[in-house]
Coordinates of C-alpha atoms in Angstrom, one line a residue:
X8 CA -6.9 9.0 -18.7
X9 CA -10.0 7.9 -18.5
X10 CA -9.2 3.8 -18.8
X11 CA -10.1 1.1 -17.0
X12 CA -7.9 -2.4 -16.1
X13 CA -9.4 -5.0 -14.6
X14 CA -10.4 -9.2 -14.3
X15 CA -6.9 -9.5 -15.6
X16 CA -3.7 -11.2 -14.1
X17 CA -0.2 -10.2 -14.8
X18 CA 2.1 -12.6 -12.9
X19 CA 5.7 -13.8 -13.1
X20 CA 7.9 -10.8 -13.9
X21 CA 10.1 -12.4 -11.0
X22 CA 13.2 -12.7 -13.1
X23 CA 16.4 -10.4 -13.9
X24 CA 14.8 -7.4 -15.3
X25 CA 11.6 -7.7 -14.4
X26 CA 9.4 -4.7 -13.0
X27 CA 6.5 -4.5 -11.6
X28 CA 3.5 -5.9 -12.2
X29 CA 1.4 -2.9 -13.0
X30 CA 3.2 0.1 -13.5
X31 CA 1.1 4.0 -14.3
X32 CA 3.4 6.6 -15.2
X33 CA 2.6 10.1 -16.4
X34 CA 5.2 12.3 -17.2
X35 CA 6.2 15.8 -18.7
X36 CA 4.1 17.6 -15.9
X37 CA 0.8 15.6 -17.7
X38 CA -2.4 15.3 -15.9
X39 CA -3.7 11.5 -15.8
X40 CA -7.3 11.3 -14.6
X41 CA -10.3 9.1 -14.2
X42 CA -8.2 5.7 -14.2
X43 CA -10.1 2.3 -12.1
X44 CA -8.3 -0.4 -11.7
X45 CA -9.8 -3.4 -10.0
X46 CA -10.6 -7.3 -9.1
X47 CA -6.9 -8.3 -10.9
X48 CA -5.3 -10.5 -9.7
X49 CA -0.5 -9.5 -9.2
X50 CA 2.2 -12.4 -8.1
X51 CA 5.3 -13.2 -8.3
X52 CA 6.1 -10.0 -9.5
X53 CA 8.6 -7.2 -9.1
X54 CA 11.9 -8.9 -10.6
X55 CA 14.4 -11.0 -8.4
X56 CA 14.1 -11.3 -4.7
X57 CA 15.9 -8.4 -3.2
X58 CA 15.2 -6.2 -6.4
X59 CA 12.3 -3.9 -4.4
X60 CA 9.6 -3.3 -7.6
X61 CA 6.6 -3.6 -6.9
X62 CA 2.9 -5.4 -7.0
X63 CA 1.4 -1.7 -9.4
X64 CA 3.3 1.6 -9.4
X65 CA 1.5 4.7 -10.6
X66 CA 4.3 7.6 -11.2
X67 CA 3.0 11.1 -11.5
X68 CA 0.3 13.3 -11.8
X69 CA -2.8 11.1 -11.4
X70 CA -6.0 12.4 -9.7
X71 CA -9.9 10.3 -9.6
X72 CA -8.2 6.9 -9.5
X73 CA -9.6 3.9 -7.9
X74 CA -8.1 1.0 -7.0
X75 CA -10.2 -1.9 -5.2
X76 CA -10.5 -5.8 -5.0
X77 CA -7.5 -6.4 -6.1
X78 CA -5.4 -9.2 -4.9
X79 CA -1.6 -8.9 -4.9
X80 CA 0.9 -11.5 -3.0
X81 CA 4.3 -12.5 -3.3
X82 CA 6.3 -9.8 -4.7
X83 CA 9.8 -8.5 -4.2
X84 CA 8.7 -4.5 -3.3
X85 CA 5.6 -3.0 -2.1
X86 CA 1.3 -4.1 -3.3
X87 CA 0.9 -0.4 -3.9
X88 CA 3.3 2.4 -4.8
X89 CA 2.4 5.5 -5.3
X90 CA 4.6 8.4 -6.6
X91 CA 5.1 11.9 -7.6
X92 CA 1.8 13.5 -7.2
X93 CA -1.4 11.5 -6.8
X94 CA -4.5 12.6 -6.0
X95 CA -7.7 12.5 -4.3
X96 CA -7.7 8.7 -5.6
X97 CA -9.1 6.1 -4.0
X98 CA -7.1 2.2 -2.6
X99 CA -9.9 0.6 -0.8
X100 CA -10.8 -3.2 -0.4
X101 CA -7.4 -4.9 -1.6
X102 CA -5.7 -8.1 0.1
X103 CA -1.7 -8.2 0.0
X104 CA 0.0 -10.3 1.8
X105 CA 3.3 -12.1 1.4
X106 CA 4.8 -8.5 -0.2
X107 CA 8.6 -8.4 1.1
X108 CA 7.9 -4.2 1.7
X109 CA 3.8 -4.5 3.0
X110 CA 0.5 -3.2 1.6
X111 CA 1.7 0.6 0.3
X112 CA 4.1 3.6 -0.1
X113 CA 2.7 7.0 -0.7
X114 CA 6.5 9.5 -1.2
X115 CA 8.3 10.9 -3.8
X116 CA 11.6 11.5 -4.6
X117 CA 14.0 13.3 -6.4
X118 CA 13.9 13.0 -10.3
X119 CA 14.6 14.9 -12.0
X120 CA 15.4 17.5 -9.7
X121 CA 19.5 18.0 -9.9
X122 CA 20.1 13.8 -11.1
X123 CA 19.9 11.5 -13.8
X124 CA 18.6 8.8 -11.9
X125 CA 15.1 9.7 -14.1
X126 CA 17.3 8.8 -16.9
X127 CA 17.8 12.3 -18.7
X128 CA 20.6 13.8 -19.7
X129 CA 22.8 14.7 -23.0
X130 CA 22.7 11.2 -24.1
X131 CA 18.7 11.5 -24.1
X132 CA 18.1 15.3 -25.0
X133 CA 16.6 16.3 -22.3
X134 CA 17.8 18.4 -19.6
X135 CA 18.5 16.8 -15.7
X136 CA 15.8 19.2 -14.3
X137 CA 12.7 20.3 -13.2
X138 CA 12.5 23.2 -15.1
X139 CA 11.5 22.6 -18.4
X140 CA 8.1 20.2 -17.8
X141 CA 7.5 20.2 -20.9
X142 CA 10.3 17.1 -21.8
X143 CA 8.5 14.2 -22.9
X144 CA 9.7 12.3 -19.8
X145 CA 10.1 14.6 -16.7
X146 CA 10.0 13.3 -13.7
X147 CA 9.4 15.2 -10.8
X148 CA 7.8 15.7 -7.0
X149 CA 4.3 16.8 -6.7
X150 CA 2.3 16.7 -3.8
X151 CA 0.1 13.7 -3.0
X152 CA -2.9 14.6 -1.1
X153 CA -6.6 14.0 -0.8
X154 CA -6.8 10.7 -1.2
X155 CA -8.1 7.6 0.5
X156 CA -6.4 4.4 2.0
X157 CA -9.9 2.2 3.3
X158 CA -10.8 -1.4 4.0
X159 CA -7.1 -3.2 2.7
X160 CA -5.9 -6.5 4.6
X161 CA -2.7 -6.3 5.0
X162 CA -0.1 -9.4 6.2
X163 CA 3.9 -9.7 6.1
X164 CA 6.4 -12.3 7.0
X165 CA 9.4 -10.8 7.9
X166 CA 10.9 -13.0 5.4
X167 CA 11.4 -12.3 1.4
X168 CA 8.7 -13.8 -0.5
X169 CA 11.2 -15.8 -3.2
X170 CA 14.7 -17.1 -1.4
X171 CA 13.2 -16.9 2.5
X172 CA 15.8 -14.7 3.9
X173 CA 14.9 -12.5 6.6
X174 CA 13.1 -9.3 6.0
X175 CA 12.8 -7.8 9.2
X176 CA 13.0 -3.9 8.9
X177 CA 10.0 -2.9 6.6
X178 CA 7.1 -1.4 6.9
X179 CA 3.2 -1.9 6.3
X180 CA 2.5 1.6 5.7
X181 CA 4.8 3.9 4.1
X182 CA 4.3 7.0 3.8
X183 CA 6.8 10.2 3.2
X184 CA 9.9 11.5 1.1
X185 CA 12.9 9.2 -0.1
X186 CA 16.2 9.6 1.1
X187 CA 16.9 11.4 -2.8
X188 CA 14.4 14.0 -2.0
X189 CA 16.5 17.0 -1.4
X190 CA 15.9 20.2 -3.3
X191 CA 14.1 23.0 -2.9
X192 CA 11.3 21.9 -5.4
X193 CA 10.9 18.1 -3.9
X194 CA 11.1 18.9 -0.4
X195 CA 8.2 21.5 -0.4
X196 CA 5.9 19.0 -1.2
X197 CA 3.6 16.8 1.3
X198 CA 2.5 13.3 1.1
X199 CA 0.3 14.5 4.4
X200 CA -3.5 15.0 3.7
X201 CA -4.3 11.3 3.4
X202 CA -7.0 9.5 5.7
X203 CA -6.2 5.8 6.3
X204 CA -9.1 3.6 7.1
X205 CA -10.8 -0.1 8.5
X206 CA -6.8 -1.3 7.5
X207 CA -5.8 -4.0 9.1
X208 CA -1.9 -4.5 9.1
X209 CA 0.0 -7.1 10.5
X210 CA 3.6 -7.1 10.5
X211 CA 6.3 -9.4 12.3
X212 CA 9.2 -7.9 12.4
X213 CA 10.0 -8.2 16.3
X214 CA 14.0 -9.3 15.8
X215 CA 14.1 -5.3 14.8
X216 CA 10.6 -3.5 16.8
X217 CA 10.2 -1.6 13.4
X218 CA 6.3 -0.6 13.6
X219 CA 3.8 -1.3 11.2
X220 CA 3.9 2.1 9.9
X221 CA 6.6 4.7 8.6
X222 CA 6.6 8.1 8.6
X223 CA 9.8 8.9 6.4
X224 CA 10.1 12.7 6.5
X225 CA 13.2 15.0 8.0
X226 CA 12.0 18.2 7.5
X227 CA 8.7 19.9 7.3
X228 CA 6.6 19.7 6.2
X229 CA 6.3 16.7 8.0
X230 CA 3.3 14.2 7.0
X231 CA 1.9 13.1 9.6
X232 CA 1.1 16.4 10.7
X233 CA -2.1 16.5 8.2
X234 CA -2.6 13.0 8.0
X235 CA -5.7 10.9 9.4
X236 CA -5.6 7.6 10.6
X237 CA -9.1 6.0 12.5
X238 CA -10.5 2.5 12.9
X239 CA -7.2 0.5 11.7
X240 CA -5.5 -1.9 14.0
X241 CA -1.7 -2.2 13.2
X242 CA 0.1 -5.7 14.8
X243 CA 3.5 -6.6 15.1
X244 CA 3.8 -9.4 17.2
X245 CA 2.6 -7.7 20.7
X246 CA 5.3 -5.0 20.2
X247 CA 3.2 -1.5 21.2
X248 CA 4.3 0.7 17.9
X249 CA 2.4 2.0 15.9
X250 CA 4.2 4.3 14.2
X251 CA 8.7 5.2 12.9
X252 CA 9.5 8.4 12.2
X253 CA 10.0 10.8 11.8
X254 CA 13.9 10.4 10.1
X255 CA 16.8 10.1 10.7
X256 CA 15.6 9.0 14.5
X257 CA 13.2 6.4 13.5
X258 CA 11.1 7.3 16.7
X259 CA 8.7 4.5 18.0
X260 CA 5.1 5.6 18.6
X261 CA 2.7 3.6 20.7
X262 CA -0.9 4.3 21.2
X263 CA -0.4 7.0 23.4
X264 CA 1.8 8.7 21.7
X265 CA 0.8 8.5 18.2
X266 CA -1.2 12.3 18.6
X267 CA 2.1 13.7 18.6
X268 CA 3.8 12.6 15.6
X269 CA -0.4 12.8 13.9
X270 CA -2.1 14.3 15.5
X271 CA -5.7 13.3 14.0
X272 CA -4.7 9.9 15.3
X273 CA -8.4 8.5 16.7
X274 CA -8.2 6.5 20.3
X275 CA -10.7 4.3 17.5
X276 CA -7.7 2.3 16.2
X277 CA -6.2 -0.2 17.6
X278 CA -2.7 -2.4 18.5
X279 CA -4.0 -5.8 18.8
X280 CA -3.7 -9.4 16.9
X281 CA -6.7 -9.4 13.8
X282 CA -7.4 -12.8 14.2
X283 CA -6.7 -13.7 10.7
X284 CA -7.8 -17.8 10.0
X285 CA -4.3 -18.8 9.0
X286 CA -0.9 -16.7 8.3
X287 CA 2.1 -17.6 9.6
X288 CA 5.6 -16.2 8.4
X289 CA 6.4 -19.9 7.9
X290 CA 3.9 -19.4 4.9
X291 CA 6.1 -17.3 2.5
X292 CA 6.8 -20.3 0.0
X293 CA 3.4 -21.7 0.2
X294 CA 1.1 -18.6 -0.4
X295 CA -2.0 -20.8 -0.7
X296 CA -2.3 -21.5 2.7
X297 CA -3.2 -17.7 3.5
X298 CA -6.8 -16.7 4.5
X299 CA -6.6 -13.6 5.4
X300 CA -10.7 -13.8 7.1
X301 CA -11.6 -12.8 10.3
X302 CA -12.3 -15.2 13.3
X303 CA -15.1 -14.9 15.2
X304 CA -13.0 -13.3 18.2
X305 CA -11.1 -10.8 15.7
X306 CA -11.3 -6.8 17.3
X307 CA -11.7 -5.7 13.9
X308 CA -15.5 -7.7 13.4
X309 CA -17.6 -4.6 13.2
X310 CA -15.1 -2.0 14.3
X311 CA -15.2 0.0 11.3
X312 CA -15.2 4.1 11.4
X313 CA -19.3 4.2 8.6
X314 CA -18.4 4.5 5.4
X315 CA -19.4 7.2 3.0
X316 CA -20.6 5.3 -0.1
X317 CA -23.7 4.0 -0.4
X318 CA -22.5 -0.1 -1.6
X319 CA -19.0 -0.9 -0.8
X320 CA -18.0 -4.5 -2.6
X321 CA -15.1 -6.5 0.0
X322 CA -12.7 -8.3 -1.9
X323 CA -14.6 -11.2 -2.8
X324 CA -17.4 -9.1 -3.6
X325 CA -19.8 -9.1 -0.3
X326 CA -21.3 -6.0 0.6
X327 CA -19.9 -3.6 3.5
X328 CA -22.7 -2.3 5.6
X329 CA -22.6 1.0 5.8
X330 CA -22.6 1.5 9.4
X331 CA -19.7 -0.6 12.0
X332 CA -18.4 -2.0 8.7
X333 CA -15.2 -4.8 9.4
X334 CA -12.0 -3.1 10.0
X335 CA -9.9 -4.3 6.7
X336 CA -11.1 -6.4 3.2
X337 CA -13.5 -8.7 3.9
X338 CA -17.0 -8.8 5.5
X339 CA -18.3 -11.2 7.3
X340 CA -16.2 -13.9 9.4
X341 CA -15.5 -17.6 9.9
X342 CA -16.5 -19.1 12.7
X343 CA -13.7 -21.7 13.3
X344 CA -10.8 -21.6 12.4
X345 CA -9.3 -23.0 9.9
X346 CA -6.5 -22.8 7.0
X347 CA -7.8 -22.0 3.4
X348 CA -7.0 -20.5 0.6
X349 CA -7.1 -16.1 0.6
X350 CA -9.3 -16.0 -2.1
X351 CA -12.9 -17.3 0.5
X352 CA -14.2 -19.8 -1.9
X353 CA -15.2 -17.2 -5.1
X354 CA -12.5 -16.6 -8.3
X355 CA -11.0 -13.3 -9.1
X356 CA -12.9 -11.5 -11.9
X357 CA -16.5 -12.8 -13.5
X358 CA -17.3 -14.3 -10.3
X359 CA -16.7 -11.1 -7.6
X360 CA -19.7 -8.7 -8.0
X361 CA -18.5 -5.0 -10.0

């Protein structure tokens, strides 16, 4: 608890045996709090292509965490992963691109409940279960609720970042229980009660028709029932689906039917091309060509919901207006659609406003 990670670079954890760029854990039922992760650059992490490790994972009971103004790209998994008990925390003004599994995954899994996947067992002098939470390494599911994910921009190419193999079945945002979550404790926990607003999520999954957001629960409590999504834009090459879920049927939902799975899905959401300055699936091997600033014709300009904080800085340090801000991680727009670095002319670290 009570620490900050800022203005740092984490990169090239992309060899055999490598894992996450940043890994923060709280096991044994301990509650971590007051954690700030901001203005960091993370790239080429997550192990080998297909390994699925993340740019930044938080695993275990954590509250009052803020992740902001981070840039995460070319990762073998998802940009941000919240597992097993993240509550009342914020992920905002981050840039996620060229990652195999999109922007963020908020999910729960079995952990020590009836299995040894967490590394428990006689050899480790630990009981495989969630009844003895005082064990040093106990990993168990807790509710993940009260969180805000806002003002992020995410682009997926549809290819694995390391080798260009087609990866056309992953969402930009994924919420729900993982397949191992079959025990009574894990099934009783919710990944609902979270708010998504002012986000831009573009995927390139047209081959299989997958939606930009997945809601993965098989049984109640369904995450979508209490999730709020407003003033956000999703895009998948003109396909109509904005959600798929819940598993196993993975029914598709468009703007007109989304409220049947997410009653709080707002009419202010859009399914449209965000008009990023420079993006292409062919950039999977050359991420420096991406520029996720908005063109002057973007439907995301001034289409965001009013923000609640007095001064919210975008990913490169510009202030979002309090009323009618842009959707996504960048304030303002670029009048001419030209290529260029996704850093937008400012460097990570000391060059970004605090």
